[in-house]
mmCIF file of C-alpha atoms and ligand atoms in Angstrom:
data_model
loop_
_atom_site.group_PDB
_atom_site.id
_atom_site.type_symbol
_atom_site.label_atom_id
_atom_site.label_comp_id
_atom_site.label_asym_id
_atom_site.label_seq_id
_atom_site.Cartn_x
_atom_site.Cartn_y
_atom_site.Cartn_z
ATOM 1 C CA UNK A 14 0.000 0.000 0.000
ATOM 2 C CA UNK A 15 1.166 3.611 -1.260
ATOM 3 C CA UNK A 16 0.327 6.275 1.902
ATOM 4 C CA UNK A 17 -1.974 9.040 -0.010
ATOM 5 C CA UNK A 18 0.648 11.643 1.764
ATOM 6 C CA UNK A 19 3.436 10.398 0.166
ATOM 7 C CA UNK A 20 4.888 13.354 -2.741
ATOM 8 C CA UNK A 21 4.580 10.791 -5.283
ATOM 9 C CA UNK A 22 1.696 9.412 -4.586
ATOM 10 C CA UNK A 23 -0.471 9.612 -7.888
ATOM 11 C CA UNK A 24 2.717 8.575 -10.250
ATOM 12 C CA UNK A 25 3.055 5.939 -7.827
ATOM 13 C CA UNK A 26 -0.442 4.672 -8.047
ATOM 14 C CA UNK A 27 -0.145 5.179 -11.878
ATOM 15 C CA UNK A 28 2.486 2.768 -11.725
ATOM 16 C CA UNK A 29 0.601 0.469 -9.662
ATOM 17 C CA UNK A 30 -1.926 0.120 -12.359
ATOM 18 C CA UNK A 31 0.338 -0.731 -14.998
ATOM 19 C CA UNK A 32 2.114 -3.194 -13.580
ATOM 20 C CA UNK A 33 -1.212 -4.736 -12.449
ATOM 21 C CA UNK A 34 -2.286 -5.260 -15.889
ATOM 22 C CA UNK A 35 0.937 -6.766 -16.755
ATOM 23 C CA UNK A 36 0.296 -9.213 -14.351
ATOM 24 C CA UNK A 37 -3.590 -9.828 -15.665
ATOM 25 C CA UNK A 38 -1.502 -10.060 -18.883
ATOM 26 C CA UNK A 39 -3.096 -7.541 -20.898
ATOM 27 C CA UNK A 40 -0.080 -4.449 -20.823
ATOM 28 C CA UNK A 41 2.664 -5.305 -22.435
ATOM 29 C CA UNK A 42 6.388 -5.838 -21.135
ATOM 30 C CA UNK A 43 7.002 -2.969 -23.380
ATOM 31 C CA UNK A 44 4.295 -0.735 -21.965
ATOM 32 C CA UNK A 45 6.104 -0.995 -18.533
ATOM 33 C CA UNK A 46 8.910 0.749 -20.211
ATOM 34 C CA UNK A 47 6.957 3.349 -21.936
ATOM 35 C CA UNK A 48 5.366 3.865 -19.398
ATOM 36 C CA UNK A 49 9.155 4.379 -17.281
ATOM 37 C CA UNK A 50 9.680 7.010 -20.449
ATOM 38 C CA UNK A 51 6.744 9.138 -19.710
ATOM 39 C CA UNK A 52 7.476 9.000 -15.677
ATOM 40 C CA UNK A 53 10.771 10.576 -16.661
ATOM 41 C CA UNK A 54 9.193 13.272 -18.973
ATOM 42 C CA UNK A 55 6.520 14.134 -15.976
ATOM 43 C CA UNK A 56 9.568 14.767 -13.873
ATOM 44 C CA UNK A 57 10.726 17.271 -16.292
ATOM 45 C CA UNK A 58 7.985 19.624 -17.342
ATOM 46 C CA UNK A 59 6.816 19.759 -13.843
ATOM 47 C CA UNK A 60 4.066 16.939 -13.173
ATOM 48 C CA UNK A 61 1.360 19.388 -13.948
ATOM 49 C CA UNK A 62 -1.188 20.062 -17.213
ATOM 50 C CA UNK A 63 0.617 23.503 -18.890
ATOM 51 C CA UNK A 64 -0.259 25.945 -20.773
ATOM 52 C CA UNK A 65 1.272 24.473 -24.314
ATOM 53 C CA UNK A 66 -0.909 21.186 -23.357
ATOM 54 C CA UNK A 67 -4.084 23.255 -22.400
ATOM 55 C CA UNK A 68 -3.905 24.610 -25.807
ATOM 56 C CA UNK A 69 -3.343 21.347 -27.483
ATOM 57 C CA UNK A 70 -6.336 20.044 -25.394
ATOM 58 C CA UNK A 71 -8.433 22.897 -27.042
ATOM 59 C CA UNK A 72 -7.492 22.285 -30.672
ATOM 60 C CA UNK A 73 -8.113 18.326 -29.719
ATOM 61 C CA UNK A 74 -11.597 19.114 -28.931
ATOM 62 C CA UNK A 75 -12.041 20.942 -31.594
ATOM 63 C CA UNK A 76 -10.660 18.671 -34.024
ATOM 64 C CA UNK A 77 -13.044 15.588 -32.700
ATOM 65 C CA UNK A 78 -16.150 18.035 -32.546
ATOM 66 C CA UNK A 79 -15.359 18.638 -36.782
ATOM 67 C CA UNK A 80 -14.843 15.029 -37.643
ATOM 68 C CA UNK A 81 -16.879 13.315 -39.590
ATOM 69 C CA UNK A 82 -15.998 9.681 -38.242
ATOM 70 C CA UNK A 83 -13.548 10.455 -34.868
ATOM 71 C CA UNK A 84 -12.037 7.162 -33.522
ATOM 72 C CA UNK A 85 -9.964 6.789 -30.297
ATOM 73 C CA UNK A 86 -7.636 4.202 -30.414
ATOM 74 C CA UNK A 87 -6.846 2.003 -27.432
ATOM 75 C CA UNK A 88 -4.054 0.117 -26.150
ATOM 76 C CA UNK A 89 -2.582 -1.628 -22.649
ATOM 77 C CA UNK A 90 -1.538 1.386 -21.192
ATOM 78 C CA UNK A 91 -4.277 2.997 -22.061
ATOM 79 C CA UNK A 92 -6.917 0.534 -20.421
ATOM 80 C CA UNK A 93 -4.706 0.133 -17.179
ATOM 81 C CA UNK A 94 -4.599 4.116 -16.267
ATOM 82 C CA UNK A 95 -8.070 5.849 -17.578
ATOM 83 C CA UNK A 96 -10.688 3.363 -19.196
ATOM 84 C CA UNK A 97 -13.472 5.405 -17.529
ATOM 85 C CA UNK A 98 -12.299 8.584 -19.272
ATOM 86 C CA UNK A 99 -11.744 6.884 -22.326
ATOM 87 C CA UNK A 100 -15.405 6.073 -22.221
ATOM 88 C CA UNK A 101 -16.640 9.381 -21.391
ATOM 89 C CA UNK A 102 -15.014 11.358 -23.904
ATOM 90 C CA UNK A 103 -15.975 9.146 -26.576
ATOM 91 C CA UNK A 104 -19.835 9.374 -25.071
ATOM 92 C CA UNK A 105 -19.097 13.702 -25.082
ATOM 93 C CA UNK A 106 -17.694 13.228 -28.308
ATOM 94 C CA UNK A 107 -19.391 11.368 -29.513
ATOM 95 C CA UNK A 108 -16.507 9.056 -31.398
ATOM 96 C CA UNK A 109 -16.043 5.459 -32.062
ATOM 97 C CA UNK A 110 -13.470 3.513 -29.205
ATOM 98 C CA UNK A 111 -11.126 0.962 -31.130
ATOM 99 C CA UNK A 112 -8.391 -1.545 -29.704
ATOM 100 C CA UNK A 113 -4.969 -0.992 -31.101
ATOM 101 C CA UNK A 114 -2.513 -3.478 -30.162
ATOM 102 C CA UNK A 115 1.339 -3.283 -31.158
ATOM 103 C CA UNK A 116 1.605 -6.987 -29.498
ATOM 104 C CA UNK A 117 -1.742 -8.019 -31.095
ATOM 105 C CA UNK A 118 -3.216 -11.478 -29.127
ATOM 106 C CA UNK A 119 -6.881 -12.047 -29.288
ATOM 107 C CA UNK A 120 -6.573 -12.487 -24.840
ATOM 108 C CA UNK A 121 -5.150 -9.093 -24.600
ATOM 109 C CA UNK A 122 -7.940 -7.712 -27.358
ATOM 110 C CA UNK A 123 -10.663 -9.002 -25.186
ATOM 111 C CA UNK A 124 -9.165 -8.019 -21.950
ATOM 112 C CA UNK A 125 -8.874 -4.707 -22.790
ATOM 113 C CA UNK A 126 -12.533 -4.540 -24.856
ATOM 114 C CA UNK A 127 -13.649 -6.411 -21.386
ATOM 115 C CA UNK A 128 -12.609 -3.777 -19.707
ATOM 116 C CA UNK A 129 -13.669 -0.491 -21.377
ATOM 117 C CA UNK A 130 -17.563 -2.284 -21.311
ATOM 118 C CA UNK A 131 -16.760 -2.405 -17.343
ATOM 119 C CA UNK A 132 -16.440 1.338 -17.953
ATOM 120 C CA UNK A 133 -19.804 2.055 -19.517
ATOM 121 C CA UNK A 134 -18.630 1.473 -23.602
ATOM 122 C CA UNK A 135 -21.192 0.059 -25.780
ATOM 123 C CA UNK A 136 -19.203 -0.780 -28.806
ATOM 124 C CA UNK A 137 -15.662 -1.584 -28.664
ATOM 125 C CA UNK A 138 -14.069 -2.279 -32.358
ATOM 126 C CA UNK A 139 -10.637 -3.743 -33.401
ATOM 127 C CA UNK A 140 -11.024 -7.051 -31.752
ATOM 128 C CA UNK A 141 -10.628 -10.154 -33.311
ATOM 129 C CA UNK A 142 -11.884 -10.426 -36.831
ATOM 130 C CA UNK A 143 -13.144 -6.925 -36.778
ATOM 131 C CA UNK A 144 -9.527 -5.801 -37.212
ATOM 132 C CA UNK A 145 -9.657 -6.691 -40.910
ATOM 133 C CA UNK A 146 -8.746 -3.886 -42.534
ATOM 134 C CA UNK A 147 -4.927 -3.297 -43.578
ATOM 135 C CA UNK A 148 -2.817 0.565 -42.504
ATOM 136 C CA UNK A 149 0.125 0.969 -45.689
ATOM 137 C CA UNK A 150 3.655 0.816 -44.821
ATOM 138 C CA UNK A 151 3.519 -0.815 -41.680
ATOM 139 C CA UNK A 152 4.638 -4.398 -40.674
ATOM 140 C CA UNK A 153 3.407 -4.886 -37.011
ATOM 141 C CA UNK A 154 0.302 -6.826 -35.704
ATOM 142 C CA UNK A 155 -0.634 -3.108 -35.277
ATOM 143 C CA UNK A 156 -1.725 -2.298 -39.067
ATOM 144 C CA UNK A 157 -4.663 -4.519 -39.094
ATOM 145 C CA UNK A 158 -7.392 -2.203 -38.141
ATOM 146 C CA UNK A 159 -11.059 -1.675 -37.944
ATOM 147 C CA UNK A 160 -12.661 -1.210 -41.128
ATOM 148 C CA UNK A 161 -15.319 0.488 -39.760
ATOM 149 C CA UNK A 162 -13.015 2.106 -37.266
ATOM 150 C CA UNK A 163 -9.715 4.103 -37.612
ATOM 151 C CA UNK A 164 -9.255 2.428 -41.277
ATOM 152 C CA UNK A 165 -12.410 4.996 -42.540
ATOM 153 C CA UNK A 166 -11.693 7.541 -39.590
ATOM 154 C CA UNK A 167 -10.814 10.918 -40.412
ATOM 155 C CA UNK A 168 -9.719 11.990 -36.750
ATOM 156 C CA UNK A 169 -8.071 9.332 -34.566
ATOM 157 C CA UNK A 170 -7.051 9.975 -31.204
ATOM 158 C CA UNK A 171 -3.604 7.830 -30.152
ATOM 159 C CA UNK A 172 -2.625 8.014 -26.450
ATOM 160 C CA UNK A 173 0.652 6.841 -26.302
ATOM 161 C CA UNK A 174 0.832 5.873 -29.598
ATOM 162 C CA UNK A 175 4.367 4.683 -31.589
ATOM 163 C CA UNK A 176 6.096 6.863 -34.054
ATOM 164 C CA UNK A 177 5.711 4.497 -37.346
ATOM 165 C CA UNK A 178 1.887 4.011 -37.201
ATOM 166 C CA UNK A 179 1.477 8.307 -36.259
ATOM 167 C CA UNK A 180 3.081 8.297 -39.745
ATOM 168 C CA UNK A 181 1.528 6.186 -41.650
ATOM 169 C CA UNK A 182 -1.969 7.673 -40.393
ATOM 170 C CA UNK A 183 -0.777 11.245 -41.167
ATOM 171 C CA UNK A 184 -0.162 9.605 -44.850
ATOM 172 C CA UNK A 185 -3.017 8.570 -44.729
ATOM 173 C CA UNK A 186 -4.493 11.918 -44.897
ATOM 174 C CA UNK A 187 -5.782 11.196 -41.399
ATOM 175 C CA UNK A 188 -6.118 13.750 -38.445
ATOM 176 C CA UNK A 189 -3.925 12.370 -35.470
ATOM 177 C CA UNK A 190 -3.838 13.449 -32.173
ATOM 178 C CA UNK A 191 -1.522 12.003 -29.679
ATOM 179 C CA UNK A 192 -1.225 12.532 -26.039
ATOM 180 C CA UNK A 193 2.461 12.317 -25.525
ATOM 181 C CA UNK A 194 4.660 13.254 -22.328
ATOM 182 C CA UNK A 195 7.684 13.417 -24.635
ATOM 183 C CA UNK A 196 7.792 16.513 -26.849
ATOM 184 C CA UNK A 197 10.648 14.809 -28.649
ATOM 185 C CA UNK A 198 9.458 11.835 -29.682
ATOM 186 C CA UNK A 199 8.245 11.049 -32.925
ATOM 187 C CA UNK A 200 4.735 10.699 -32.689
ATOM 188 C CA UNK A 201 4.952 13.824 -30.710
ATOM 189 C CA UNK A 202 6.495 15.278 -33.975
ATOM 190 C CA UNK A 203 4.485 13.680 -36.840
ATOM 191 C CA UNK A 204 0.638 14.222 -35.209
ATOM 192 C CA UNK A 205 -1.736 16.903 -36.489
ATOM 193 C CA UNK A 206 -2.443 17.926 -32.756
ATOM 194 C CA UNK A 207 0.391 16.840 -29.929
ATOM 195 C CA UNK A 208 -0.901 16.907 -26.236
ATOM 196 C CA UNK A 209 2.357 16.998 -23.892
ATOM 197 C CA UNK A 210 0.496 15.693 -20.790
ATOM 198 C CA UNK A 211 0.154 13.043 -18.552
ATOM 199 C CA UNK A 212 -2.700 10.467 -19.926
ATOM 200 C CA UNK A 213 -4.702 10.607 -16.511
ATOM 201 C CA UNK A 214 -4.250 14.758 -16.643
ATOM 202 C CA UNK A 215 -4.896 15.403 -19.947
ATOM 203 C CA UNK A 216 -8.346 12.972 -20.880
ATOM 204 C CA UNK A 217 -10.642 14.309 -18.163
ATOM 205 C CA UNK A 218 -9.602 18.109 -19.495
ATOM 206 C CA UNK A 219 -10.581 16.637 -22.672
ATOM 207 C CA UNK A 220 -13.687 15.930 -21.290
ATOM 208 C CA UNK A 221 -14.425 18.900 -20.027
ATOM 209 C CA UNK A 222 -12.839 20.998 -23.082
ATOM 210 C CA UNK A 223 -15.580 18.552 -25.514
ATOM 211 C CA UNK A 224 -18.113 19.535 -23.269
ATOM 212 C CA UNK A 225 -17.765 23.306 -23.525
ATOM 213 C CA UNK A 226 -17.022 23.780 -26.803
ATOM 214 C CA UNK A 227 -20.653 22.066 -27.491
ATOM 215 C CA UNK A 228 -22.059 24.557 -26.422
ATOM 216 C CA UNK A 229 -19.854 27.595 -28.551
ATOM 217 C CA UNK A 230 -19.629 25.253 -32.024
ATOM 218 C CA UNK A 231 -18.830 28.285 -34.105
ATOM 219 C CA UNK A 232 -15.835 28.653 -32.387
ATOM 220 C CA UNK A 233 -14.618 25.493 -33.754
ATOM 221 C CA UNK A 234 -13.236 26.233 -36.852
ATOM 222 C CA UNK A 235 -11.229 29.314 -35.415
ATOM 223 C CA UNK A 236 -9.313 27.301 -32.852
ATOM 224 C CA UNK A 237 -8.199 24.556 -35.685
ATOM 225 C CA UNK A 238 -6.806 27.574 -37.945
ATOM 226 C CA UNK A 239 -5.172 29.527 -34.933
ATOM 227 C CA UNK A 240 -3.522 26.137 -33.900
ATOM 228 C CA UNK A 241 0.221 25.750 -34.729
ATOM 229 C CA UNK A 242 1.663 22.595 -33.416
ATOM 230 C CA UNK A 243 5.324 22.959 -33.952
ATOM 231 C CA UNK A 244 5.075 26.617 -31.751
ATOM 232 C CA UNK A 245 3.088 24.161 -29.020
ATOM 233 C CA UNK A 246 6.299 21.352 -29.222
ATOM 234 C CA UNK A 247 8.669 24.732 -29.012
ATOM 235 C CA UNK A 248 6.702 25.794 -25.942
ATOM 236 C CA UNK A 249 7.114 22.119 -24.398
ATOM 237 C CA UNK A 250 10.802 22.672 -24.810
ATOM 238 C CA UNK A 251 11.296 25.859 -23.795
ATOM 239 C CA UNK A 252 9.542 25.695 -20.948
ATOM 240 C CA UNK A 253 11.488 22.284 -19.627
ATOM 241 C CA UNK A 254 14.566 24.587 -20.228
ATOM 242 C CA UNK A 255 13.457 27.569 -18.222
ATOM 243 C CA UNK A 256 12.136 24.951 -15.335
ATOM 244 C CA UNK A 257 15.321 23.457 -15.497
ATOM 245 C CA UNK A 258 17.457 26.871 -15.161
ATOM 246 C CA UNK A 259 15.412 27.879 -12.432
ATOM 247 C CA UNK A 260 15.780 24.511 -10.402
ATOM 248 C CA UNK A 261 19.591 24.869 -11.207
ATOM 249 C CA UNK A 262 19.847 28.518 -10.108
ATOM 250 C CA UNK A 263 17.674 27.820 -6.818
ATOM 251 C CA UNK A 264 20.390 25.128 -5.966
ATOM 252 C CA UNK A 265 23.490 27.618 -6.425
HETATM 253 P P1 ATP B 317 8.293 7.167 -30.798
HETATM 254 O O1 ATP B 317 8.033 5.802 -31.322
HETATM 255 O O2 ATP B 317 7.130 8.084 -30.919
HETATM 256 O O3 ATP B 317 9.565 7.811 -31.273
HETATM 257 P P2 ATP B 317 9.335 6.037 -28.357
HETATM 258 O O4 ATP B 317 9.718 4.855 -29.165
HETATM 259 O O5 ATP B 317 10.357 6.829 -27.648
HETATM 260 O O6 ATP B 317 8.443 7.037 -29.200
HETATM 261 P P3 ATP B 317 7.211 4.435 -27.309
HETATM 262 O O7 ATP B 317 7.604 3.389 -26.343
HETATM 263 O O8 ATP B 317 6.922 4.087 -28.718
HETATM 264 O O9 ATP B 317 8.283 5.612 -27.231
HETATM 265 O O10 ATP B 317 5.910 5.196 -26.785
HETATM 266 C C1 ATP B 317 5.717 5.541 -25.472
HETATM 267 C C2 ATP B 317 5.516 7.030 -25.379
HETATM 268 O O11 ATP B 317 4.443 7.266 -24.510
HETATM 269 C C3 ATP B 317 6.743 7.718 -24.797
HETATM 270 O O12 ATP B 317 7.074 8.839 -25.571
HETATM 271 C C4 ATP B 317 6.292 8.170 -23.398
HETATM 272 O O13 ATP B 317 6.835 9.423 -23.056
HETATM 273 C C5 ATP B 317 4.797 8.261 -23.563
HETATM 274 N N1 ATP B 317 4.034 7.981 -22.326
HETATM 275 C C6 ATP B 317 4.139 6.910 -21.512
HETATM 276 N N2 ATP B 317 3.259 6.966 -20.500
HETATM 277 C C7 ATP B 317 2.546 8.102 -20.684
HETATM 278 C C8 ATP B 317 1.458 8.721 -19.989
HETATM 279 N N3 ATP B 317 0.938 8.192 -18.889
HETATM 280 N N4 ATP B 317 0.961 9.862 -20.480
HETATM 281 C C9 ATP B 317 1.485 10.423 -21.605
HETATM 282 N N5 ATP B 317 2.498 9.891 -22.305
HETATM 283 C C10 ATP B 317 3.031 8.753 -21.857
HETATM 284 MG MG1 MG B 318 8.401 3.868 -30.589
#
């Protein structure tokens, strides 16, 4: 048991979860590392939703409220840390939910649709035979896809997604947005819309940014041609450079 007053609690917990669906076998040894990657980033832009990721959370919601067919694609990690969100922004949305597996085994598929229906979803796609449908240029059990899912989507939404298959989507001529703690990496580089943000920070502002922007649809198409993506990735940087600086001087 984690004490709730220890400083670390919630990445602690986070962990928790992860390693717990290892164990149920439906995270992947690899998502225990990613998931050690994005722990690291946390550290460094402060363990807190900022302003660059605020305004990628905007355009997000504002991308998903144009689409014509928005899926959200889901994979271990995902599952493990926020199913419930997951869930209610594709009810706000409202958008398609889709498993996405880079280790693709019908267990894990069904786990992890098990486990979003726990969570309230109606209709989870990508499982099984359902992932029929083939993504160009990519050679993992991760480019068979929905056909009536991200295959026909126009606006997919990748937490935590892997650099190749952001690509081939963008070539696709698809919208992607990623959530991504690493402003470096490249799915952070090659989406449409890059949220630098914890997963468990950054979905229930999603929420809540869906929910408003119901309400004010005509602002819409303003936010998606205001929204510059490389100036958000600049801010990401910048900003872990002016934390750092500080932290440094504050030690001197
Ligand atoms: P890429 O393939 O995009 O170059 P990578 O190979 O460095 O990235 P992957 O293991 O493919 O990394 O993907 C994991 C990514 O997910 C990492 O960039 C990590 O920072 C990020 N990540 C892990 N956990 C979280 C989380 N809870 N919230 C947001 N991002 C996370
Ligand atoms: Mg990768």
């Amino acid at each position: 048991m984690i004490p709730p007053t220890h400083p670390r609690y919630r990445s602690l917990l986070e962990r928790e979860k992860i390693v717990e669906g290892a164990r149920e076998g439906y995270v992947a040894l690899q998502g225990l590392i990613a998931q050690g990657r994005g722990e690291c980033f946390d550290y460094l832009i402060g363990e807190e939703t900022q302003p660059f990721a605020q305004k990628a959370i905007e355009a997000a919601a504002a991308a998903l409220l144009a689409a014509r067919h928005p899926v959200i694609s889901v994979n271990g990690n995902v599952a493990a840390l926020a199913p419930g969100d997951v869930v209610r922004l594709a009810k706000a949305v409202p958008a398609l939910i889709e498993v996405n597996l880079f280790y693709r085994t019908r267990e894990r598929e069904e786990k992890i649709a098990e486990i979003l229906r726990r969570h309230g979803a109606e209709e989870v796609l990508g499982v099984g035979e359902d992932a029929s449908c083939t993504i160009p240029e990519l050679f993992s059990e991760r480019r068979r896809v929905s056909c009536r899912g991200i295959y026909t989507a126009d606006v997919v939404l990748v937490p935590l997604e892997d650099g190749d298959r952001t690509e081939a989507l963008r070539k696709m001529g698809k919208t992607v947005i990623a959530i991504d703690l690493n402003p470096l990496s490249r799915t952070a580089r090659a989406a449409t819309i890059t949220i630098v943000d914890n997963l468990t920070r950054a979905l229930p502002r999603l929420v809540e940014a869906v929910e408003n922007l119901k309400k004010d649809r005509n602002r819409i198409q303003d936010i998606l041609a205001k929204y510059n993506n490389n100036a958000v990735l600049a801010e990401a940087l910048l900003h872990i450079k002016t934390r750092l600086e500080k932290i440094a001087a504050e030690m001197l």
